CSV table of C-alpha atoms in Angstrom, one decimal:
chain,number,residue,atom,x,y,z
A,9,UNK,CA,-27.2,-144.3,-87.9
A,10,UNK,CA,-29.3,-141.5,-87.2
A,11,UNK,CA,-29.1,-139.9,-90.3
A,12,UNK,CA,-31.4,-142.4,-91.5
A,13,UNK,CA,-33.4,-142.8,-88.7
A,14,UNK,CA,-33.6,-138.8,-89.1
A,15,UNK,CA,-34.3,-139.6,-92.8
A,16,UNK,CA,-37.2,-142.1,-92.3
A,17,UNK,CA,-39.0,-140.2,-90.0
A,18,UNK,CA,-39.0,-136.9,-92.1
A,19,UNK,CA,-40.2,-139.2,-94.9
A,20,UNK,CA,-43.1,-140.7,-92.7
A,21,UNK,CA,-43.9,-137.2,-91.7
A,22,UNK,CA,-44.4,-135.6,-95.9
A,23,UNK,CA,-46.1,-139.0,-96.1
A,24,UNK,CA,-48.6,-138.1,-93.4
A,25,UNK,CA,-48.8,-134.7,-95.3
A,26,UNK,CA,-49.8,-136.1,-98.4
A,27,UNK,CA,-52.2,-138.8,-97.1
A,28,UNK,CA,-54.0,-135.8,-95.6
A,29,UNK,CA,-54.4,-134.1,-98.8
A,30,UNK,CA,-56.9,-136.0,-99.6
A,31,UNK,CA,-58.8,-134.0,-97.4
A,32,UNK,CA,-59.6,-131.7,-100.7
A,33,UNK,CA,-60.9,-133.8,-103.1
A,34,UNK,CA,-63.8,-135.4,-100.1
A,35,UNK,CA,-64.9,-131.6,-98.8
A,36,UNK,CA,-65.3,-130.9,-102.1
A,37,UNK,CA,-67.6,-133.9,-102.4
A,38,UNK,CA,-69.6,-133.2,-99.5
A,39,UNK,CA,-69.9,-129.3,-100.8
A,40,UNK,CA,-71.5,-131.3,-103.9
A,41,UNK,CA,-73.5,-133.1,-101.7
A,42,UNK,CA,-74.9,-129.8,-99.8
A,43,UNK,CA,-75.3,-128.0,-102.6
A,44,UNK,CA,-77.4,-130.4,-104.1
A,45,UNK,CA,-79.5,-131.2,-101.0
A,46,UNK,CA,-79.9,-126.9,-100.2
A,47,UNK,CA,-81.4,-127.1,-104.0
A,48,UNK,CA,-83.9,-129.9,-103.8
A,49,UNK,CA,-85.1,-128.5,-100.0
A,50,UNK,CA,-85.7,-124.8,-101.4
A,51,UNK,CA,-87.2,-126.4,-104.4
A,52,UNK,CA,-89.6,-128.7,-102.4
A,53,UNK,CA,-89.5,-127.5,-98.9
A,54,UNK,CA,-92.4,-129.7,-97.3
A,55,UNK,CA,-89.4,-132.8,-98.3
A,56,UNK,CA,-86.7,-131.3,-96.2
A,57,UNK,CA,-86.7,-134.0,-93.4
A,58,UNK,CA,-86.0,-136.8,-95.7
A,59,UNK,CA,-83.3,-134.9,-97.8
A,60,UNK,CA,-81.9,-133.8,-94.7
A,61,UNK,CA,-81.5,-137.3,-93.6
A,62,UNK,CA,-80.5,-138.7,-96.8
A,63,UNK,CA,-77.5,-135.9,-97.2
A,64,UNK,CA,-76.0,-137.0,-93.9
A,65,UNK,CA,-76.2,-140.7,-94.5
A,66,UNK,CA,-74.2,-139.4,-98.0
A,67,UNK,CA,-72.0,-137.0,-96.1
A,68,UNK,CA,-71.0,-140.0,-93.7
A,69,UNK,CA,-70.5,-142.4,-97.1
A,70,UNK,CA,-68.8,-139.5,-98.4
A,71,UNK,CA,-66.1,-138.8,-95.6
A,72,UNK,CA,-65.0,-142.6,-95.4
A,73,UNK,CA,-62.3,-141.4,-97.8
A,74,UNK,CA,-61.0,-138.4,-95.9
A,75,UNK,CA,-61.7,-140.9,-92.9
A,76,UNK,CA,-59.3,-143.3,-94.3
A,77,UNK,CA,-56.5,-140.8,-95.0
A,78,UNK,CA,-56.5,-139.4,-91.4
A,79,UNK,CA,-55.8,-143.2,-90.3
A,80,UNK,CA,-52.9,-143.4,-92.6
A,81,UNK,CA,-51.5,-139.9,-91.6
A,82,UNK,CA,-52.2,-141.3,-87.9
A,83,UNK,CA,-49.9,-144.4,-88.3
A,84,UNK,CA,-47.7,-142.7,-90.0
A,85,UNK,CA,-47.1,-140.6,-87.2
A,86,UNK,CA,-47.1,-142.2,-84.2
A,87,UNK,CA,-47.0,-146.2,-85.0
A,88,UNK,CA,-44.9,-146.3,-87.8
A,89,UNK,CA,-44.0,-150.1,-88.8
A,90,UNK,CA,-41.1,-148.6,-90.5
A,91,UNK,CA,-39.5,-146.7,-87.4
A,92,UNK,CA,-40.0,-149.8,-85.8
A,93,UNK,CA,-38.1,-152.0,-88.0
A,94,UNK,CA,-35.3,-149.7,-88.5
A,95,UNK,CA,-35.1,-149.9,-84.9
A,96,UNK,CA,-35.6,-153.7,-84.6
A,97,UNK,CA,-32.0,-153.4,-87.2
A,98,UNK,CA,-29.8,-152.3,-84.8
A,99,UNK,CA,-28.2,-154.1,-82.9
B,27,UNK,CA,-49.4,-136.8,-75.4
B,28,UNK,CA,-52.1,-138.6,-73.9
B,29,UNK,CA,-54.1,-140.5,-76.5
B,30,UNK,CA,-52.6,-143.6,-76.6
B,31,UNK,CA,-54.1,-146.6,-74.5
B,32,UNK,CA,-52.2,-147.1,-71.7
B,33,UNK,CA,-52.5,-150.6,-70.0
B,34,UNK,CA,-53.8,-150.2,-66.3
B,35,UNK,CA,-53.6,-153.6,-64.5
B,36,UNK,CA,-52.6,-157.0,-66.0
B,37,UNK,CA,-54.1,-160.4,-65.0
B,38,UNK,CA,-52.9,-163.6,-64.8
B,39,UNK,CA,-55.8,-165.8,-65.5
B,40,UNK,CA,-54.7,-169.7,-66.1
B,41,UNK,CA,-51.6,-168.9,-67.3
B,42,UNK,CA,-52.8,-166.1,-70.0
B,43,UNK,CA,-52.0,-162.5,-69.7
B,44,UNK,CA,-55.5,-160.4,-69.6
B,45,UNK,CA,-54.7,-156.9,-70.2
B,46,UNK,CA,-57.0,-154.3,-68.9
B,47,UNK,CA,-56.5,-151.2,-70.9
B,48,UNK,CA,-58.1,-148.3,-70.3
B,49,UNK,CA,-61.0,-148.8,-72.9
B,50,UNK,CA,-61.8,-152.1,-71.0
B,51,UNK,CA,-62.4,-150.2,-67.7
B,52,UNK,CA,-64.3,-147.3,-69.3
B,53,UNK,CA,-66.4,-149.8,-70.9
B,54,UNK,CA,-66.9,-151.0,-67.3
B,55,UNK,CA,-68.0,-147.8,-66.7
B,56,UNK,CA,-70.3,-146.7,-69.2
B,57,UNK,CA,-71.9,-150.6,-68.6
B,58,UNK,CA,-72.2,-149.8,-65.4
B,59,UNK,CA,-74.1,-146.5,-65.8
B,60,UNK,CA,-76.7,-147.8,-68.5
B,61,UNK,CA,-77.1,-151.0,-66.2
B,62,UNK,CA,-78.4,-148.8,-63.0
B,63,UNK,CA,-80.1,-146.8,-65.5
B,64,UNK,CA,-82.2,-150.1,-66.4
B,65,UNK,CA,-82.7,-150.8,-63.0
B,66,UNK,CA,-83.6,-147.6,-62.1
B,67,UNK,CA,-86.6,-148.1,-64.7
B,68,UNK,CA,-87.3,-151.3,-64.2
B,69,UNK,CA,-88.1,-150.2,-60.6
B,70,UNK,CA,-89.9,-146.9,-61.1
B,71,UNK,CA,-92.2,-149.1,-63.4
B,72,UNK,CA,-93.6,-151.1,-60.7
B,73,UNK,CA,-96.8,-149.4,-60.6
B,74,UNK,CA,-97.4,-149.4,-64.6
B,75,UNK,CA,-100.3,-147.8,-65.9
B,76,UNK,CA,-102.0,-148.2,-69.1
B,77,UNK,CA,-102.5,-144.5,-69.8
B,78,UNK,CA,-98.7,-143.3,-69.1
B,79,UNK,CA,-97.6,-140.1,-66.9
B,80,UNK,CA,-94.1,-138.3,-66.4
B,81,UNK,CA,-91.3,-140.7,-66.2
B,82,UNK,CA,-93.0,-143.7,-67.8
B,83,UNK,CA,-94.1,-141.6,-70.9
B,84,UNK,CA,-90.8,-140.6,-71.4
B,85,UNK,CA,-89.5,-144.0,-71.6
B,86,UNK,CA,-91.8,-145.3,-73.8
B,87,UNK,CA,-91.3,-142.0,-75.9
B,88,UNK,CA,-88.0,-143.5,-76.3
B,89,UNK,CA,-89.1,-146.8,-77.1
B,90,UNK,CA,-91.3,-145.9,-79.9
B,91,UNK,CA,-88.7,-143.2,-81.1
B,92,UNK,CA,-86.9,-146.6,-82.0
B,93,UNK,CA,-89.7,-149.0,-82.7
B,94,UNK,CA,-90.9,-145.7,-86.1
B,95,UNK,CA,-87.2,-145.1,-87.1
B,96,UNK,CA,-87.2,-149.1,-87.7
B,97,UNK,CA,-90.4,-149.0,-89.0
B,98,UNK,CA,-89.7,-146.2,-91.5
B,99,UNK,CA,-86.2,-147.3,-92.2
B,100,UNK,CA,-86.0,-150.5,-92.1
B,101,UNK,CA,-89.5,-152.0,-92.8
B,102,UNK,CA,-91.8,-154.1,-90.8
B,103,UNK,CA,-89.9,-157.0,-91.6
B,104,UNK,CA,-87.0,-155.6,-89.0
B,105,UNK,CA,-88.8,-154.4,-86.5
B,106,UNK,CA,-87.7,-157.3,-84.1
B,107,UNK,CA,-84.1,-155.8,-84.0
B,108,UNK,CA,-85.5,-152.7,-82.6
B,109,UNK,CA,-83.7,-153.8,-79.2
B,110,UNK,CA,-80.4,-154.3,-80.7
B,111,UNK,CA,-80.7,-150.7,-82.7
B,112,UNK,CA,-82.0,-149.2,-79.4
B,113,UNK,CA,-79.0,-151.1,-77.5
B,114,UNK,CA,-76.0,-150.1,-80.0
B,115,UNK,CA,-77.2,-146.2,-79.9
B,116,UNK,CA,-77.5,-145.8,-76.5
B,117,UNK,CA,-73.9,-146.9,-75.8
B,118,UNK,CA,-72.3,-145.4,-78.6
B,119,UNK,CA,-74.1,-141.9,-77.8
B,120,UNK,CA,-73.0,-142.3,-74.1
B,121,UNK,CA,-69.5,-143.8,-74.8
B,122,UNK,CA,-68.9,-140.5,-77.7
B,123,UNK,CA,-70.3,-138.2,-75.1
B,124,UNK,CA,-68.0,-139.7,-72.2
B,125,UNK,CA,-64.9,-137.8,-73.6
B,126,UNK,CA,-66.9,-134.4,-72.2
B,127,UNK,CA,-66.5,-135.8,-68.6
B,128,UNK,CA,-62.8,-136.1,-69.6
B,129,UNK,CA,-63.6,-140.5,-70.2
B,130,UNK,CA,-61.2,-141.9,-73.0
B,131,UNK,CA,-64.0,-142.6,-75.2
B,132,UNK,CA,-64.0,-146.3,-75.7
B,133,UNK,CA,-64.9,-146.0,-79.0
B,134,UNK,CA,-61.7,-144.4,-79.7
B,135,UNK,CA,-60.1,-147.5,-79.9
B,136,UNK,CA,-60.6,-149.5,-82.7
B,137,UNK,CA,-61.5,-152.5,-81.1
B,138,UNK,CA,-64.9,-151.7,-79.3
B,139,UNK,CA,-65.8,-149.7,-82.9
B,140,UNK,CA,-65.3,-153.0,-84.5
B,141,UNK,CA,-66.6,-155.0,-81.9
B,142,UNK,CA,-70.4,-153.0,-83.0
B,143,UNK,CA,-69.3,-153.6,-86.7
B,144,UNK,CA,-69.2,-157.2,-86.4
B,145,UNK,CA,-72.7,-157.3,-84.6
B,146,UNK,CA,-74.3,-155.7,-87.9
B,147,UNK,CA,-71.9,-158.0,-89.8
B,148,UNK,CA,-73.4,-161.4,-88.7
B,149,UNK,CA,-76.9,-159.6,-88.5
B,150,UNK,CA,-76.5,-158.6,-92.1
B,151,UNK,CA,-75.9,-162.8,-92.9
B,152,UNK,CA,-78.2,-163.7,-90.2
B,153,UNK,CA,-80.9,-161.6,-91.7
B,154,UNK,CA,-79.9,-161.9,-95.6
B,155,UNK,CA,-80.2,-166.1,-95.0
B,156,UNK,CA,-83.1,-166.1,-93.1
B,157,UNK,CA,-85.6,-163.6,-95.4
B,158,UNK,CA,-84.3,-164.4,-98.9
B,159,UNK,CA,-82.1,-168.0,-98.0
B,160,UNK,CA,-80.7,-169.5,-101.7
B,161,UNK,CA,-81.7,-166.3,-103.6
B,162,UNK,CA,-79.0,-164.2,-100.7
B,163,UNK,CA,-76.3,-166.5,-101.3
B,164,UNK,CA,-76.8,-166.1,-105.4
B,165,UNK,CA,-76.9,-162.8,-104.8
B,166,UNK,CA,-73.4,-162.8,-104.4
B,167,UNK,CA,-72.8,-164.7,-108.4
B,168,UNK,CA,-74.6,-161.6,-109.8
B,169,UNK,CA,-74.3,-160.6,-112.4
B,170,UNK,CA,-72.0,-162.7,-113.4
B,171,UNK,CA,-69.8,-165.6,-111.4
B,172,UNK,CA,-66.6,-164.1,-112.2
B,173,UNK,CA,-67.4,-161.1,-109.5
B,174,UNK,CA,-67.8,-163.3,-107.0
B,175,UNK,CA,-64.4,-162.1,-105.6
B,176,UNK,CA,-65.2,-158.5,-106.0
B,177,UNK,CA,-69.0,-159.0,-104.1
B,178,UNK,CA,-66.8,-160.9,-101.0
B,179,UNK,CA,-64.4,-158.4,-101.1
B,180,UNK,CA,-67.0,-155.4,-101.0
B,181,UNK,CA,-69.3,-157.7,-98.2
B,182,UNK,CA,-66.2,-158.4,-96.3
B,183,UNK,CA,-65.2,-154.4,-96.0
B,184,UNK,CA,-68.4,-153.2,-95.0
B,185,UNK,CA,-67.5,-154.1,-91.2
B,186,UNK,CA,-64.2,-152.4,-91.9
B,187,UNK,CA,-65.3,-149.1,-93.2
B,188,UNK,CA,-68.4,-149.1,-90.7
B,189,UNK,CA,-66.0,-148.7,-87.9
B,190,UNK,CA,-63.5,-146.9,-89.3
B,191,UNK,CA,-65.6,-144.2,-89.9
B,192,UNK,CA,-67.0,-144.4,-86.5
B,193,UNK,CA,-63.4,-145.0,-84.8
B,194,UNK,CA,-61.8,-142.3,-86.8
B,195,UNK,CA,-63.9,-139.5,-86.1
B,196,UNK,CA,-63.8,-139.6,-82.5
B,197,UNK,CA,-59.9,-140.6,-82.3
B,198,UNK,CA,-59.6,-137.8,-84.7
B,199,UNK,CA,-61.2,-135.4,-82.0
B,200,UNK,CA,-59.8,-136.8,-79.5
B,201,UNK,CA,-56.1,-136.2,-80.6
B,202,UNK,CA,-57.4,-132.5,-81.4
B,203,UNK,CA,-58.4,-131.9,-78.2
B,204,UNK,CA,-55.2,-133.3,-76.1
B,205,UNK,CA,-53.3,-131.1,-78.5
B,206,UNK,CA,-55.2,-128.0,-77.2
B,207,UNK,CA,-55.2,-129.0,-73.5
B,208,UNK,CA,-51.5,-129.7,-73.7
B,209,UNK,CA,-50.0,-127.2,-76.4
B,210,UNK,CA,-52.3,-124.2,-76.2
B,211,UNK,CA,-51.4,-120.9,-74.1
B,212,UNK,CA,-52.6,-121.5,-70.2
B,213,UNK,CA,-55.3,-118.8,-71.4
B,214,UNK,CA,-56.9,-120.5,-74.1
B,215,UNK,CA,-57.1,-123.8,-71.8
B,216,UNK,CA,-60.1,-122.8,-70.5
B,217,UNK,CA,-62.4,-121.0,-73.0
B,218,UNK,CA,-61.5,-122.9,-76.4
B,219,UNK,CA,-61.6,-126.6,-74.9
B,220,UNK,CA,-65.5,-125.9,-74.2
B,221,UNK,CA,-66.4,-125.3,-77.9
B,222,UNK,CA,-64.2,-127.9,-79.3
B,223,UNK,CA,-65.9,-130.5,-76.7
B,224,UNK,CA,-69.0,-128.9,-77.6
B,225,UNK,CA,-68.6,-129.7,-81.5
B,226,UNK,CA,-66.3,-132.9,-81.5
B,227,UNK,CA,-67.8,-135.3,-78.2
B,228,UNK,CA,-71.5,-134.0,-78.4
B,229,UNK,CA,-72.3,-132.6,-82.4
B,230,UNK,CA,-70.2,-135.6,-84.1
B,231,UNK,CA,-70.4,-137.9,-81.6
B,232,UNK,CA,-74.3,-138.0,-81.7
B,233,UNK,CA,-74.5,-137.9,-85.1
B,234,UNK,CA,-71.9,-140.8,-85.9
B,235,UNK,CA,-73.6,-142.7,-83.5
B,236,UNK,CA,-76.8,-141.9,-85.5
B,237,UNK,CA,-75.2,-142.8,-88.8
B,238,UNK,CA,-73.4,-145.9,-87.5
B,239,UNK,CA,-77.4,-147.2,-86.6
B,240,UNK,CA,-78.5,-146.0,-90.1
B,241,UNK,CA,-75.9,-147.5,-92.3
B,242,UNK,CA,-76.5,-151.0,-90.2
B,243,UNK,CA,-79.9,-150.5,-91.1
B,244,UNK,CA,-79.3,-149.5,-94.9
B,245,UNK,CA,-77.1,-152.9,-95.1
B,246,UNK,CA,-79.2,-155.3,-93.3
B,247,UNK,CA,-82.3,-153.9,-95.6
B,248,UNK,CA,-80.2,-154.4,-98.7
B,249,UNK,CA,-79.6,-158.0,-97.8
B,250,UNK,CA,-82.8,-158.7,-96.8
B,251,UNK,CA,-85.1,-157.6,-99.4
């Protein structure tokens, strides 16, 4: 019986692993954003409050992705509904 | 580890069960401190003066800190919710920068985060019906009737990812920082801790506060022009 429990849990665990992963593809975003935002200040540097403030409302739009991942890794690992209903199982 | 919500005290009122967790009383807390701090004004302002000096200049610096970011953000139009904006920061900010004092920041549980996210939820309705009335709820059959499904769908999750982003990156530090009290060498317990507390409770916490009040703003704009 603990084989699987052993089982699940090492699955929940690559899960979480994989669900952070996604942690590439949104820092590459937000580089993106930066980058684009260092451009336009050096290119007009009397706008740079504005663009300033317009890259972090798109940084924060950005991370809701990676944002969402972390909460899936977070579940995963420590309130797994699977665990749970293994658990519920046994008698 | 220590970042779960624990339960402190459970009441029995008329036959329900009230938990008290440990959000709730921190709430109670941080209440508490921005309460006196209103009193404390309130009282120092007894002898107002039309041309302001020291204390009252500062509060009315942060007054009209609030009344131009509306203004420039939101439009005229909004300026009435300046209040609310003003309210929502200043307990987010304190309640993100309560985890430095070694507070469970309340906004690390997802209920108080979606507590604020429901506020800007009705506003965004509230606002949306009362400025554009039939030509906000047609909104929502453009451009076509057939995404009406996909327009509730993406109204309905705005609430969710508002908070989310607010409750996951302060849960996020949190966690990081009870793993370094807890699993780091005795050494690095006392050095570290300080810089990560300096980045995670007082850099991201002001500035997700910040961007919690800018996104409401951004939405409740959107529906109302």
């Amino acid at each position: 019986m603990y084989e699987s429990l052993a089982l699940i849990m090492a699955a929940a665990h690559i899960a979480a692993a994989i669900a952070l992963l996604n942690g590439l593809l949104t820092t590459f975003g937000q580089g993106k954003i930066v980058a684009a935002a260092i451009e336009s200040i050096a290119r007009q540097p009397e706008a740079a409050d504005s663009v300033r403030g317009t890259m972090f409302i798109g940084l924060a739009m950005a991370e809701t992705s990676g944002i969402y991942g972390l909460l899936i890794a977070i579940i995963m690992l420590f309130a797994n509904p699977l665990v749970n209903l293994y658990l519920q199982q046994i008698p | 580890m220590d970042f779960t919500v624990d339960v402190l005290w459970v009441w029995h009122i008329g036959g329900m069960e009230v938990w008290i967790t440990r959000t709730i009383f921190n709430t109670w807390v941080l209440m508490a401190c921005l309460v006196l701090f209103a009193l404390f004004v309130r009282l120092r302002l007894h002898t107002f003066r039309d041309r302001p000096r020291g204390f009252q200049n500062a509060v009315e610096a942060m007054v009209e800190l609030f009344d131009t970011f509306l203004k420039n953000t939101g439009g005229e139009k909004l300026m009435p919710l300046s209040p609310w904006f003003f309210t929502v920061f200043a307990f987010l900010l304190l309640s993100n920068f309560s985890g430095v004092i070694g507070l469970r920041p309340p906004t690390a549980d997802w209920a108080t985060a979606f507590a604020f996210a429901l506020g800007t939820f009705v506003l965004i309705q509230v606002m949306g019906l009362r400025y554009r009335k039939g030509a906000y709820l047609k909104s929502f059959f453009e451009p076509n009737p057939i995404f009406f499904p996909l327009n509730l769908i993406g109204e309905l999750s705005r609430p969710v990812s508002l908070s989310f982003r607010l409750f996951g990156n302060v849960l996020s530090g949190l966690i990081l920082l009870s793993m370094v009290y807890q699993l780091a060498p005795v050494f690095l317990r006392f050095v570290l801790p300080a810089a990560l507390h300096f980045y995670f409770d007082l850099f991201i916490g002001a500035l997700q506060a910040y961007i919690f009040c800018v996104l409401s703003l951004m939405f409740i704009r959107g529906a109302a022009e």
